[in-house]
XYZ file of C-alpha atoms in Angstrom:
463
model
C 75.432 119.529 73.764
C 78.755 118.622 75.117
C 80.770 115.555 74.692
C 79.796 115.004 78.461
C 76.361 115.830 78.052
C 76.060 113.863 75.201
C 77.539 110.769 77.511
C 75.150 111.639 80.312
C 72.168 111.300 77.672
C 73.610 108.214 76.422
C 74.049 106.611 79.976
C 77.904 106.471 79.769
C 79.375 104.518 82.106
C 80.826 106.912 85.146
C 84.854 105.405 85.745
C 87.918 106.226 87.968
C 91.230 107.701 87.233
C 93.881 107.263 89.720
C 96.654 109.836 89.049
C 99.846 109.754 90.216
C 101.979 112.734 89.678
C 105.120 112.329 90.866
C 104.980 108.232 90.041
C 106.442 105.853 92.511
C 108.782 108.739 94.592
C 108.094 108.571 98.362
C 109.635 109.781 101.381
C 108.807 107.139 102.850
C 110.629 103.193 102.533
C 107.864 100.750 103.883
C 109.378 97.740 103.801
C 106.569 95.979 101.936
C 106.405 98.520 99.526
C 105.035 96.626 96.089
C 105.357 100.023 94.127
C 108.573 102.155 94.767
C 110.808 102.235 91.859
C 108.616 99.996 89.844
C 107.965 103.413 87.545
C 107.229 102.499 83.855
C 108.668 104.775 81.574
C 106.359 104.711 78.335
C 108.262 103.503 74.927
C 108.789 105.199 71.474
C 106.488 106.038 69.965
C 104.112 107.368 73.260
C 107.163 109.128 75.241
C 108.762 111.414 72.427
C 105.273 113.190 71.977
C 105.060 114.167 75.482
C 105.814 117.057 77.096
C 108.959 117.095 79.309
C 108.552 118.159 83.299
C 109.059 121.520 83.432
C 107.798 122.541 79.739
C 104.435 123.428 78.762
C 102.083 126.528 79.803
C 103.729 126.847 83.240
C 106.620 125.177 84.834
C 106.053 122.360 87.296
C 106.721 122.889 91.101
C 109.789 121.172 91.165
C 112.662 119.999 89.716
C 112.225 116.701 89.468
C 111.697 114.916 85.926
C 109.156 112.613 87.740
C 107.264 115.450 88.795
C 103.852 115.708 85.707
C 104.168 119.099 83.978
C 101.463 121.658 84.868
C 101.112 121.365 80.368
C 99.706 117.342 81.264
C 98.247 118.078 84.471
C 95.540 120.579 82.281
C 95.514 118.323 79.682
C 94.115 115.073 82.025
C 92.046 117.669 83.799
C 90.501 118.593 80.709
C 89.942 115.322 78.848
C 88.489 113.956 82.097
C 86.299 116.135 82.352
C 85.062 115.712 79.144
C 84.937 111.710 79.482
C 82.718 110.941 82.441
C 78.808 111.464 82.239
C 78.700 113.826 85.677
C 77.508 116.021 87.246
C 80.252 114.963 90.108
C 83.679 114.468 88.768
C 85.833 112.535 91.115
C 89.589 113.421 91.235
C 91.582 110.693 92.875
C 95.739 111.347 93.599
C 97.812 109.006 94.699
C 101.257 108.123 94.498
C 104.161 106.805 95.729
C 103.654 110.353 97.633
C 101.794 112.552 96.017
C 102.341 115.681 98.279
C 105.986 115.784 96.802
C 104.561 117.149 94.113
C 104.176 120.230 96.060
C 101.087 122.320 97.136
C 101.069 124.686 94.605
C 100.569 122.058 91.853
C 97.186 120.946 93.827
C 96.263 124.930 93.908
C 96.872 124.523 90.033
C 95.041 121.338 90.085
C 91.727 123.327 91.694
C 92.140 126.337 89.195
C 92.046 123.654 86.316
C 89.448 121.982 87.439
C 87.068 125.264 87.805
C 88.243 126.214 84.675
C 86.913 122.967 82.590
C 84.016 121.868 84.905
C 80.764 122.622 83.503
C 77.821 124.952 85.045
C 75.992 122.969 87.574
C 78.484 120.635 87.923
C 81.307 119.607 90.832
C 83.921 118.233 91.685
C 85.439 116.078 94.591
C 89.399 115.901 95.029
C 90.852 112.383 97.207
C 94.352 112.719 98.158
C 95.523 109.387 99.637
C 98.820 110.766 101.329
C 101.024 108.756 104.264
C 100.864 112.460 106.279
C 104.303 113.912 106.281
C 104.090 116.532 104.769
C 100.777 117.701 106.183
C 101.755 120.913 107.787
C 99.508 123.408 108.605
C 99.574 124.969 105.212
C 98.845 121.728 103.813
C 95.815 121.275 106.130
C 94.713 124.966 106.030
C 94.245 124.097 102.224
C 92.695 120.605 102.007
C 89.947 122.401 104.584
C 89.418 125.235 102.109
C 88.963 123.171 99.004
C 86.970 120.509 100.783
C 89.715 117.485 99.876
C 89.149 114.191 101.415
C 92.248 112.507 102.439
C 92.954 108.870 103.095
C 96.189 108.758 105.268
C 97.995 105.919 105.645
C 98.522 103.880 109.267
C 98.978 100.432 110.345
C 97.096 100.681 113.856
C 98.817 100.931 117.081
C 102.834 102.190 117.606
C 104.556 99.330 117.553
C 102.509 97.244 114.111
C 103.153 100.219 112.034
C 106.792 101.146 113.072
C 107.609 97.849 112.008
C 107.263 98.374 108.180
C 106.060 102.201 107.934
C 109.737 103.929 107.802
C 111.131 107.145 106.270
C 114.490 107.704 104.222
C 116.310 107.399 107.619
C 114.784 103.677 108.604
C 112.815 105.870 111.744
C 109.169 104.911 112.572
C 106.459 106.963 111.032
C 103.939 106.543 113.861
C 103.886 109.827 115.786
C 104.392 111.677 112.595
C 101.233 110.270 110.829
C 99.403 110.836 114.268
C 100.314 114.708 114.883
C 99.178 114.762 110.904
C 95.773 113.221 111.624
C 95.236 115.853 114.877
C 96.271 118.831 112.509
C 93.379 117.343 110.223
C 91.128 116.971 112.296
C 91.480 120.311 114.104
C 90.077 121.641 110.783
C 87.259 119.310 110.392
C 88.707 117.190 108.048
C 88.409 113.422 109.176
C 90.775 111.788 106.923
C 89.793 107.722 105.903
C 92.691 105.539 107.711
C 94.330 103.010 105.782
C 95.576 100.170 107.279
C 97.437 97.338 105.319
C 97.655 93.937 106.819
C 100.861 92.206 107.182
C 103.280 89.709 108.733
C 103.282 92.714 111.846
C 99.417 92.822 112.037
C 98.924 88.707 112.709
C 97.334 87.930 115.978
C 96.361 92.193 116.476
C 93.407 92.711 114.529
C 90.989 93.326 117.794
C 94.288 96.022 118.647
C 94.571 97.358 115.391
C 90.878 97.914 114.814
C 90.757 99.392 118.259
C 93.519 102.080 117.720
C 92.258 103.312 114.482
C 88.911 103.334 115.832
C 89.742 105.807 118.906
C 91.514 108.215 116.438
C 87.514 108.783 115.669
C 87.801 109.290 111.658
C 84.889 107.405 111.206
C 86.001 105.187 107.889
C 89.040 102.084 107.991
C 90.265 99.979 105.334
C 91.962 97.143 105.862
C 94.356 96.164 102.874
C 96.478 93.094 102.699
C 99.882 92.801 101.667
C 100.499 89.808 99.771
C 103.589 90.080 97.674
C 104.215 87.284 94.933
C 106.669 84.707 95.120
C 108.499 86.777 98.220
C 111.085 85.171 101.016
C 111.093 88.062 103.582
C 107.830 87.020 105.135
C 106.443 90.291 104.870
C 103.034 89.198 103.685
C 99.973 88.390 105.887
C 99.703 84.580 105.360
C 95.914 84.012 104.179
C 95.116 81.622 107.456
C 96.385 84.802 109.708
C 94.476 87.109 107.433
C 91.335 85.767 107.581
C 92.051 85.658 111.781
C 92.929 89.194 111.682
C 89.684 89.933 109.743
C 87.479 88.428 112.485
C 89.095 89.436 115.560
C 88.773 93.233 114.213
C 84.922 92.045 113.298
C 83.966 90.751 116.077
C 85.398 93.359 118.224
C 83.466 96.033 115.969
C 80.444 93.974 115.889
C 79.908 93.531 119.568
C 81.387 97.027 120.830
C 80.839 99.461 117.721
C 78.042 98.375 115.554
C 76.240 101.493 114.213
C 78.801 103.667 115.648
C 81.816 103.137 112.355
C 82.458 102.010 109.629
C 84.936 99.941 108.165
C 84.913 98.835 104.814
C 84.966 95.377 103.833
C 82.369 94.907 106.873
C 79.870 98.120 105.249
C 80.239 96.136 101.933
C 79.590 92.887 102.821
C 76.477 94.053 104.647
C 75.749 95.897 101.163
C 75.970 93.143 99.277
C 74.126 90.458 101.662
C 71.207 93.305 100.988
C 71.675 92.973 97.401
C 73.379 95.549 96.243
C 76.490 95.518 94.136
C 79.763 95.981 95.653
C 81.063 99.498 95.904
C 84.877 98.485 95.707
C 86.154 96.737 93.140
C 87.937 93.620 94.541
C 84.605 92.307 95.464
C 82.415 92.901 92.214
C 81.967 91.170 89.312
C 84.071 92.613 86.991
C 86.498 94.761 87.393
C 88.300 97.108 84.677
C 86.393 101.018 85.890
C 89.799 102.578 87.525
C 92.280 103.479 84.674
C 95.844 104.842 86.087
C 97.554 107.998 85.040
C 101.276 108.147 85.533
C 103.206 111.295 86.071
C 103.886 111.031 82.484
C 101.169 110.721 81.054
C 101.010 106.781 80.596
C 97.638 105.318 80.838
C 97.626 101.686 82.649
C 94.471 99.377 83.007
C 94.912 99.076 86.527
C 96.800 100.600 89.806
C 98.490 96.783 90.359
C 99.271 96.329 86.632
C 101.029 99.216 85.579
C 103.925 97.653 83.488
C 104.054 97.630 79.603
C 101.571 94.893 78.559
C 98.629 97.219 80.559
C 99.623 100.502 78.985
C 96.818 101.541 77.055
C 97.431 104.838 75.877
C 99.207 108.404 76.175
C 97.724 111.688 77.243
C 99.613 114.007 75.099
C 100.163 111.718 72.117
C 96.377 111.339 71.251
C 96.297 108.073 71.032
C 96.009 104.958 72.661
C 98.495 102.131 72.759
C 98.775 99.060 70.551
C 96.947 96.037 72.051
C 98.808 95.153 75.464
C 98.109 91.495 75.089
C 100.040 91.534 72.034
C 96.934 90.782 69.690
C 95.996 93.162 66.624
C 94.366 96.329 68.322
C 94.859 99.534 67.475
C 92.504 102.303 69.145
C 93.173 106.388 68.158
C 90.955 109.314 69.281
C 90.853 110.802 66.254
C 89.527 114.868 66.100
C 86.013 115.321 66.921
C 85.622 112.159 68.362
C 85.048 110.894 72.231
C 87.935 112.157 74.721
C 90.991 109.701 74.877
C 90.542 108.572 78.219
C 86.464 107.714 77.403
C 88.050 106.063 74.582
C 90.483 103.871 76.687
C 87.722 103.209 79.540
C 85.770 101.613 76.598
C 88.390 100.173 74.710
C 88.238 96.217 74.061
C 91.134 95.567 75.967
C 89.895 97.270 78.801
C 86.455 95.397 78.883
C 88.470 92.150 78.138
C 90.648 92.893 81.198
C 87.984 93.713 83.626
C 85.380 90.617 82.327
C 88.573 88.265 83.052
C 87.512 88.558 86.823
C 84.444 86.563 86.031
C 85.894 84.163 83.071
C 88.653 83.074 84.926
C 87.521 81.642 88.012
C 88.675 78.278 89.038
C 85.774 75.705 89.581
C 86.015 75.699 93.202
C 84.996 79.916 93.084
C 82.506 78.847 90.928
C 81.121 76.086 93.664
C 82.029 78.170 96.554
C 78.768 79.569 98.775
C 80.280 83.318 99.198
C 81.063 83.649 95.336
C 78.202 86.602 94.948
C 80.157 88.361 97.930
C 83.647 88.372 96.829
C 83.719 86.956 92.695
C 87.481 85.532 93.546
C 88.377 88.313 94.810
C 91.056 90.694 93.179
C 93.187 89.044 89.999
C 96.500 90.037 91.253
C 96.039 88.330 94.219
C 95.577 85.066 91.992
C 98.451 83.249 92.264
C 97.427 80.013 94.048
C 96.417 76.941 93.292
C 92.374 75.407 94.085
C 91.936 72.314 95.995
C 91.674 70.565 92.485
C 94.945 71.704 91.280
C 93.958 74.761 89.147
C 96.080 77.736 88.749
C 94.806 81.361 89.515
C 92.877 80.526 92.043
C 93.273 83.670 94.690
C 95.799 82.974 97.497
C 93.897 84.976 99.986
C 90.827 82.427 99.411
C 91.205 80.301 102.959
C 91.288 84.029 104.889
C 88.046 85.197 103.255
C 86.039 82.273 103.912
C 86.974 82.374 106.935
C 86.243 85.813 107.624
C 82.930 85.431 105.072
C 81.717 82.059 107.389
C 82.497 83.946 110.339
C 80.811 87.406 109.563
C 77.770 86.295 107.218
C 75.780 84.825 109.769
C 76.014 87.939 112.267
C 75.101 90.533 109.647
C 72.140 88.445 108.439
C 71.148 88.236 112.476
C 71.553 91.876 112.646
C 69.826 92.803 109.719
C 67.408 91.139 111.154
C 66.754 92.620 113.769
C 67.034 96.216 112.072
C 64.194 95.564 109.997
C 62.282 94.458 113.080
C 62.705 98.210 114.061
C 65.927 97.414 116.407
C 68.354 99.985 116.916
C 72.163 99.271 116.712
C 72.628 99.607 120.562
C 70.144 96.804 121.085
C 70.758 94.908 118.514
C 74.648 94.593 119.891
C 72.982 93.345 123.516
C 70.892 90.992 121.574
C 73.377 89.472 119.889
C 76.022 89.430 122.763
C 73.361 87.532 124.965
C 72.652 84.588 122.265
C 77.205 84.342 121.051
C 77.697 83.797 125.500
C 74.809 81.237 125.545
C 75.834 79.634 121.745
C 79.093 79.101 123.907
C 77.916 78.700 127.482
C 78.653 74.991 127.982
C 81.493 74.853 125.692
C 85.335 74.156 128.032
C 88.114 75.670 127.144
C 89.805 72.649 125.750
C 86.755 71.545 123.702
C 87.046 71.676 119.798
C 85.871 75.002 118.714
C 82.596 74.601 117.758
C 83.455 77.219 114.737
C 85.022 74.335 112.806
C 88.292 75.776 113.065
C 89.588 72.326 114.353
C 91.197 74.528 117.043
C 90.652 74.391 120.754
C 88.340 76.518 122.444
C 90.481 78.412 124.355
C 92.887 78.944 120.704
C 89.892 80.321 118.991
C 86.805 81.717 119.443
C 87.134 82.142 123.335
C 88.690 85.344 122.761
C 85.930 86.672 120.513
C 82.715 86.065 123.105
C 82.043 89.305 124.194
């Protein structure tokens, strides 16, 4: 048996590796950009063992030195491969911008992976991309090798052309739009994107509404919160949670059944007890390893810096304890692939399980802990109501959003299992929110709880 069969038999654990080969380059300059230039260059010993750009079996498409060498690109193909139970393999790039890295590095990328994959197995290739350089080349080949593609937008013209900027400080919009046409021309309806920001308060019923007539079928909403910033460019957690249920409520009442969009598909998931797909809102965390253009191996996509590199592809190894405690983890000949090796090491499991151990007491107390478990760690950079540090700064947004949407889903759900279809179960629903609020003025407290008025809150959502 193979080292992946042998995994498979075992019931291995199935992760993620996010690779980024050209790093943090981008032709792009969002504004609230957490990631450009923050490239981590691996230390001595990992770094001197690795192949240079350009070296190796073949050269790399480009001159760059951030560019990974075609040498590393088989060598992750083929490790990963061998490290995850199957029989789908799931090939995630990302970037910065990963389409600098040139098409014919993916075309290399797709011989690899045909080369290594097993009989009976497949694969499936995600290319997260902001849509530049989508061409018709570029989309003549993502339809031939069956790539999904996640492309970048913040909703309508005017939110996204306030942060989403090339080299040049121009608006992206039309460009990403002509990008998601070409796309779609093919057949290829690319996931949208959408981070939430100081631009998106007070638009979420807009926002949702643009991305849903591009007619994709799949939006994620992501929020930009950027520690300890001045410039404002974050979504503050009060306008986030807002944001959240204007774009619910307008989905909800107008396009249940008919879209999805992500945190609304997995909260439903989860109030029908089923673990969390994405990994903000499960337990533990810890399953999506990084791989950097040079081969550096980082715990997570939001913690790649120094004290979460975990190991080297190219030096056979793994890297001494990040936390600074006595670790040392090799893959040594004949044993388990590195990156299996890393996915299971003990720092990894430690830094995934602190999701769970370090919750403040009010997560622990708080009625939508099974839905979100406090949420992602980065994000924890607040105080609780008692004073405790870590708690998640995002926290007042999501119960708002959680207090708002719970309640609905569980009404619809409902009324699916009573053998309701989604188009009646939207006139059901829009019949009992106008009587719920039939008698209410405009200048009446909110009966929400907001401690708003009326006309400030919930007036605008009552279909």
């Amino acid at each position: 048996m193979t080292s992946s069969q042998n995994m498979a038999a075992e019931g291995k654990a199935p992760f993620v590796v996010m690779v980024k080969p050209v790093g943090s380059r981008c032709n792009m300059r969002c504004r609230y950009c957490y990631y450009l230039g923050a490239d981590n260059v691996m230390p001595a010993p990992f770094s001197s063992a690795l192949p240079a750009a350009g070296t190796g079996a073949a050269s790399t498409p480009s001159s760059s030195a951030r560019v990974m060498s075609y040498a590393l690109l088989e060598r992750f193909i083929s490790d990963y491969v061998a490290s995850v139970p199957g029989p789908v393999v799931s090939f995630t790039w990302h970037g910065g911008e990963p389409t600098l890295a040139g098409l014919d590095f993916y075309r290399e990328a797709v011989r690899l992976e045909k080369k290594y994959l097993p009989e009976g197995w497949e694969c499936w290739n995600s290319l997260q991309t902001n849509g530049l350089l989508l061409d018709d080349e570029w989309c003549d080949f993502i339809a031939a090798e069956h790539f999904d593609v996640g492309i970048s937008i913040d909703g309508t013209e005017a939110v996204h052309d306030a942060n989403r900027l090339d080299v040049g400080g121009t608006g992206t919009w039309d460009r990403v739009m002509a990008a998601v046409g070409r796309l779609k021309a093919r057949g290829v309806l690319p996931d949208l994107l959408c981070t939430v920001n100081h631009a998106s308060a007070g638009n979420g019923a807009a926002v949702y509404r643009a991305l849903r007539d591009l007619g994709t079928g799949w939006i994620q909403f992501i929020p930009i919160v950027i520690e300890g910033e001045k410039s404002g460019l974050s979504i503050p957690p009060g306008e986030y949670g807002e944001f959240l249920v204007d774009a619910f409520a307008e989905w909800f009442y107008h396009d249940l059944g008919r879209g999805e969009v992500q945190l609304f598909s997995e909260t439903a998931m989860m109030l029908n007890g089923k673990e969390a797909s994405l990994c903000w809102l499960q337990k533990k965390c810890g399953k999506v390893l990084v791989v950097e253009a040079d081969g550096g191996v980082y715990a997570c996509d939001h913690f790649v810096r120094q004290d979460h590199l975990i190991g080297a592809l190219g030096t056979e190894k793994a890297a001494d304890d990040p936390s600074g405690e006595h670790r040392q983890e090799t893959a040594e000949a004949g044993s388990l692939p590195l990156l299996r090796t890393l996915a299971d090491s003990g720092f990894q499991r430690e830094f995934g399980a602190r999701k769970e151990t370090e919750l403040t007491g009010q997560c622990r107390e708080c009625p939508y802990l099974e839905l979100c478990h406090g949420g992602c760690i980065k994000d924890r950079t607040a105080k609780s109501l008692k004073g405790e540090s870590g708690h998640n700064i995002l926290c007042p947004g999501l119960y708002r959003y959680f207090d708002y949407a719970v309640p609905r889903l569980r009404r619809a759900m409902a009324l699916s299992a009573a053998g309701k279809k989604p188009q009646e179960i939207m006139q059901i629903c829009i019949r009992e929110e106008r009587e719920k609020y039939r008698k209410i003025q405009r200048n009446d407290p909110c009966p929400c709880g907001s401690g708003k008025k009326y006309k400030q809150c919930c007036m605008k959502r009552v279909p």
